[in-house]
PDB file of C-alpha atoms in Angstrom:
ATOM      1  CA  VAL J   1       2.519   2.407  19.094  1.00 51.00           C
ATOM      2  CA  VAL J   2      -0.920   1.250  17.218  1.00 54.00           C
ATOM      3  CA  ALA J   3      -2.932   1.964  20.433  1.00 54.00           C
ATOM      4  CA  GLY J   4      -1.764   5.650  20.316  1.00 55.00           C
ATOM      5  CA  ALA J   5      -2.303   6.086  16.540  1.00 54.00           C
ATOM      6  CA  ALA J   6      -5.880   4.456  16.430  1.00 52.00           C
ATOM      7  CA  SER J   7      -7.619   8.152  16.738  1.00 59.00           C
ATOM      8  CA  ARG J   8      -5.251   9.382  13.934  1.00 88.00           C
ATOM      9  CA  TRP J   9      -6.109   6.977  10.963  1.00 94.00           C
ATOM     10  CA  HIS J  10      -6.594   8.861   7.783  1.00 95.00           C
ATOM     11  CA  PRO J  11      -7.888   7.476   4.371  1.00 96.00           C
ATOM     12  CA  LEU J  12      -5.400   7.142   1.516  1.00 96.00           C
ATOM     13  CA  GLY J  13      -8.022   7.071  -1.005  1.00 94.00           C
ATOM     14  CA  CYS J  14      -7.764   3.892  -2.724  1.00 93.00           C
ATOM     15  CA  SER J  15      -9.715   0.690  -2.772  1.00 89.00           C
ATOM     16  CA  ARG J  16      -8.546  -2.825  -2.023  1.00 85.00           C
ATOM     17  CA  VAL J  17      -9.023  -3.562  -5.771  1.00 86.00           C
ATOM     18  CA  GLU J  18      -6.299  -0.851  -6.337  1.00 92.00           C
ATOM     19  CA  LEU J  19      -3.986  -1.769  -3.468  1.00 94.00           C
ATOM     20  CA  ARG J  20      -3.457  -4.740  -1.443  1.00 92.00           C
ATOM     21  CA  LEU J  21      -0.729  -4.403   1.203  1.00 93.00           C
ATOM     22  CA  GLU J  22       0.146  -8.173   1.641  1.00 91.00           C
ATOM     23  CA  ALA J  23       0.797  -8.834  -2.213  1.00 90.00           C
ATOM     24  CA  THR J  24       2.457  -5.313  -2.267  1.00 91.00           C
ATOM     25  CA  LEU J  25       4.761  -5.229   1.084  1.00 93.00           C
ATOM     26  CA  ALA J  26       5.634  -8.885   1.274  1.00 89.00           C
ATOM     27  CA  ASN J  27       6.773  -9.666  -2.032  1.00 86.00           C
ATOM     28  CA  GLY J  28      10.444  -8.784  -1.715  1.00 86.00           C
ATOM     29  CA  GLN J  29      10.417  -5.363  -3.300  1.00 87.00           C
ATOM     30  CA  SER J  30      11.098  -3.834   0.038  1.00 86.00           C
ATOM     31  CA  PHE J  31      12.131  -5.076   3.471  1.00 88.00           C
ATOM     32  CA  ASN J  32      11.205  -1.761   5.437  1.00 88.00           C
ATOM     33  CA  TRP J  33       7.482  -3.051   5.889  1.00 93.00           C
ATOM     34  CA  HIS J  34       6.419  -5.697   8.562  1.00 93.00           C
ATOM     35  CA  ARG J  35       3.241  -6.845   9.643  1.00 92.00           C
ATOM     36  CA  LEU J  36       2.439  -6.037  13.351  1.00 91.00           C
ATOM     37  CA  PRO J  37       1.475  -9.609  15.521  1.00 84.00           C
ATOM     38  CA  ALA J  38      -1.963 -10.622  15.293  1.00 71.00           C
ATOM     39  CA  GLY J  39      -4.610  -8.487  17.160  1.00 65.00           C
ATOM     40  CA  ALA J  40      -3.163  -5.200  15.515  1.00 60.00           C
ATOM     41  CA  GLU J  41      -5.906  -5.078  12.947  1.00 68.00           C
ATOM     42  CA  ASP J  42      -3.873  -6.481  10.400  1.00 84.00           C
ATOM     43  CA  THR J  43      -1.548  -3.393  10.254  1.00 93.00           C
ATOM     44  CA  TRP J  44       2.001  -2.946   9.003  1.00 94.00           C
ATOM     45  CA  VAL J  45       4.569  -0.674   9.970  1.00 95.00           C
ATOM     46  CA  GLY J  46       7.396   0.686   8.046  1.00 94.00           C
ATOM     47  CA  VAL J  47       9.544   3.681   7.453  1.00 92.00           C
ATOM     48  CA  LEU J  48       9.040   6.182   4.616  1.00 90.00           C
ATOM     49  CA  GLY J  49      11.667   9.083   4.577  1.00 86.00           C
ATOM     50  CA  ARG J  50      11.838  10.149   8.152  1.00 88.00           C
ATOM     51  CA  ARG J  51       8.399   9.057   9.131  1.00 90.00           C
ATOM     52  CA  VAL J  52       7.358   5.856  11.150  1.00 94.00           C
ATOM     53  CA  VAL J  53       4.215   4.780   9.093  1.00 95.00           C
ATOM     54  CA  LEU J  54       1.101   2.393   9.749  1.00 95.00           C
ATOM     55  CA  LEU J  55      -0.844   1.076   7.117  1.00 95.00           C
ATOM     56  CA  ARG J  56      -4.005  -1.177   7.086  1.00 94.00           C
ATOM     57  CA  GLU J  57      -6.768  -2.258   4.715  1.00 91.00           C
ATOM     58  CA  CYS J  58     -10.342  -1.446   5.572  1.00 89.00           C
ATOM     59  CA  SER J  59     -13.552  -2.613   3.700  1.00 86.00           C
ATOM     60  CA  ASN J  60     -13.399   0.193   1.332  1.00 89.00           C
ATOM     61  CA  ASP J  61     -10.015   1.864   1.628  1.00 93.00           C
ATOM     62  CA  VAL J  62      -6.628   1.573   2.844  1.00 94.00           C
ATOM     63  CA  GLU J  63      -5.755   3.738   5.957  1.00 95.00           C
ATOM     64  CA  PHE J  64      -2.438   5.351   7.347  1.00 95.00           C
ATOM     65  CA  ALA J  65      -1.204   6.802  10.437  1.00 95.00           C
ATOM     66  CA  CYS J  66       2.097   8.444  11.200  1.00 94.00           C
ATOM     67  CA  PRO J  67       2.940   7.878  14.948  1.00 91.00           C
ATOM     68  CA  SER J  68       5.940   9.425  14.815  1.00 86.00           C
ATOM     69  CA  HIS J  69       4.548  12.874  13.554  1.00 84.00           C
ATOM     70  CA  VAL J  70       1.280  13.073  15.236  1.00 81.00           C
ATOM     71  CA  ASP J  71       0.772  16.810  14.931  1.00 82.00           C
ATOM     72  CA  GLU J  72       1.650  17.089  10.960  1.00 84.00           C
ATOM     73  CA  ALA J  73      -1.234  17.293   8.685  1.00 87.00           C
ATOM     74  CA  PRO J  74      -2.006  14.116   6.743  1.00 92.00           C
ATOM     75  CA  ASP J  75      -1.927  15.808   3.186  1.00 94.00           C
ATOM     76  CA  ALA J  76       1.739  15.623   2.653  1.00 93.00           C
ATOM     77  CA  LEU J  77       2.174  11.987   3.732  1.00 95.00           C
ATOM     78  CA  ARG J  78      -0.946  10.907   1.887  1.00 96.00           C
ATOM     79  CA  ALA J  79       0.606  12.393  -1.379  1.00 95.00           C
ATOM     80  CA  GLU J  80       3.845  10.822  -0.697  1.00 95.00           C
ATOM     81  CA  LEU J  81       1.975   7.535  -0.081  1.00 96.00           C
ATOM     82  CA  ARG J  82       0.297   7.739  -3.212  1.00 96.00           C
ATOM     83  CA  GLY J  83       3.469   8.470  -5.063  1.00 95.00           C
ATOM     84  CA  TYR J  84       5.064   5.543  -3.374  1.00 94.00           C
ATOM     85  CA  PHE J  85       2.371   2.943  -4.581  1.00 95.00           C
ATOM     86  CA  GLN J  86       2.032   4.749  -7.871  1.00 94.00           C
ATOM     87  CA  LEU J  87      -1.746   4.992  -7.090  1.00 95.00           C
ATOM     88  CA  ASP J  88      -2.207   7.627  -9.954  1.00 94.00           C
ATOM     89  CA  THR J  89      -2.260   4.681 -12.222  1.00 93.00           C
ATOM     90  CA  CYS J  90      -5.459   2.695 -12.364  1.00 92.00           C
ATOM     91  CA  LEU J  91      -4.759  -0.814 -11.579  1.00 88.00           C
ATOM     92  CA  ALA J  92      -7.920  -2.153 -12.468  1.00 84.00           C
ATOM     93  CA  ASP J  93      -7.580  -0.634 -15.779  1.00 88.00           C
ATOM     94  CA  LEU J  94      -4.211  -2.196 -16.151  1.00 85.00           C
ATOM     95  CA  TYR J  95      -5.595  -5.804 -14.882  1.00 82.00           C
ATOM     96  CA  ALA J  96      -8.439  -5.586 -17.413  1.00 82.00           C
ATOM     97  CA  ARG J  97      -6.107  -4.738 -20.371  1.00 83.00           C
ATOM     98  CA  TRP J  98      -3.490  -7.432 -19.541  1.00 80.00           C
ATOM     99  CA  GLY J  99      -6.289  -9.829 -18.719  1.00 74.00           C
ATOM    100  CA  ASP J 100      -7.734  -9.358 -21.981  1.00 75.00           C
ATOM    101  CA  THR J 101      -5.474 -12.005 -23.727  1.00 73.00           C
ATOM    102  CA  GLU J 102      -5.523 -15.978 -24.310  1.00 75.00           C
ATOM    103  CA  ASP J 103      -2.392 -16.249 -22.257  1.00 77.00           C
ATOM    104  CA  ARG J 104      -3.542 -18.620 -19.487  1.00 81.00           C
ATOM    105  CA  ARG J 105      -0.188 -17.734 -17.229  1.00 83.00           C
ATOM    106  CA  THR J 106      -0.839 -14.009 -17.449  1.00 79.00           C
ATOM    107  CA  THR J 107      -4.401 -14.775 -16.495  1.00 79.00           C
ATOM    108  CA  ALA J 108      -3.558 -16.851 -13.525  1.00 83.00           C
ATOM    109  CA  VAL J 109      -1.083 -14.375 -12.237  1.00 79.00           C
ATOM    110  CA  LEU J 110      -3.397 -11.499 -12.217  1.00 78.00           C
ATOM    111  CA  SER J 111      -6.099 -13.532 -10.377  1.00 82.00           C
ATOM    112  CA  ALA J 112      -3.532 -14.870  -7.775  1.00 84.00           C
ATOM    113  CA  LEU J 113      -2.387 -11.273  -6.895  1.00 81.00           C
ATOM    114  CA  PRO J 114      -4.928  -8.853  -7.112  1.00 84.00           C
ATOM    115  CA  GLY J 115      -3.850  -5.319  -5.908  1.00 87.00           C
ATOM    116  CA  LEU J 116      -0.296  -5.968  -6.362  1.00 87.00           C
ATOM    117  CA  ARG J 117       1.622  -2.615  -6.940  1.00 88.00           C
ATOM    118  CA  VAL J 118       5.326  -1.734  -7.998  1.00 86.00           C
ATOM    119  CA  LEU J 119       6.728   0.640  -5.244  1.00 91.00           C
ATOM    120  CA  ARG J 120       8.509   3.655  -6.347  1.00 90.00           C
ATOM    121  CA  GLN J 121      11.421   3.826  -4.376  1.00 86.00           C
ATOM    122  CA  GLU J 122      14.678   5.732  -4.289  1.00 79.00           C
ATOM    123  CA  PRO J 123      17.550   4.039  -5.867  1.00 75.00           C
ATOM    124  CA  VAL J 124      20.146   2.485  -3.178  1.00 66.00           C
TER     125      VAL J 124
END
């Protein structure tokens, strides 16, 4: 699956400061995402709507691929992923505001979980 999608990776348009896949996808918010075994470029696979989606972090962006809909233009899925991860909310600004406190616990949590996002999911 990953090999076939390798030439079809698209930028999501967010930095690792704004989204860390490990912190966001492996924290118990959703059970639809799984990290692929070693050697898969630290790639995550999941289902969003009716699409199989691959995600990976790069040095300056998060990239996505959709092996289940390879002929589909990436713009619709990019918009759906940006909504799912709530990327229109600037996480760096929130962290700066929340970190501007004398509460050591808040400061410790923010530094331990950079890039953690709350997922926008349909209610069950």
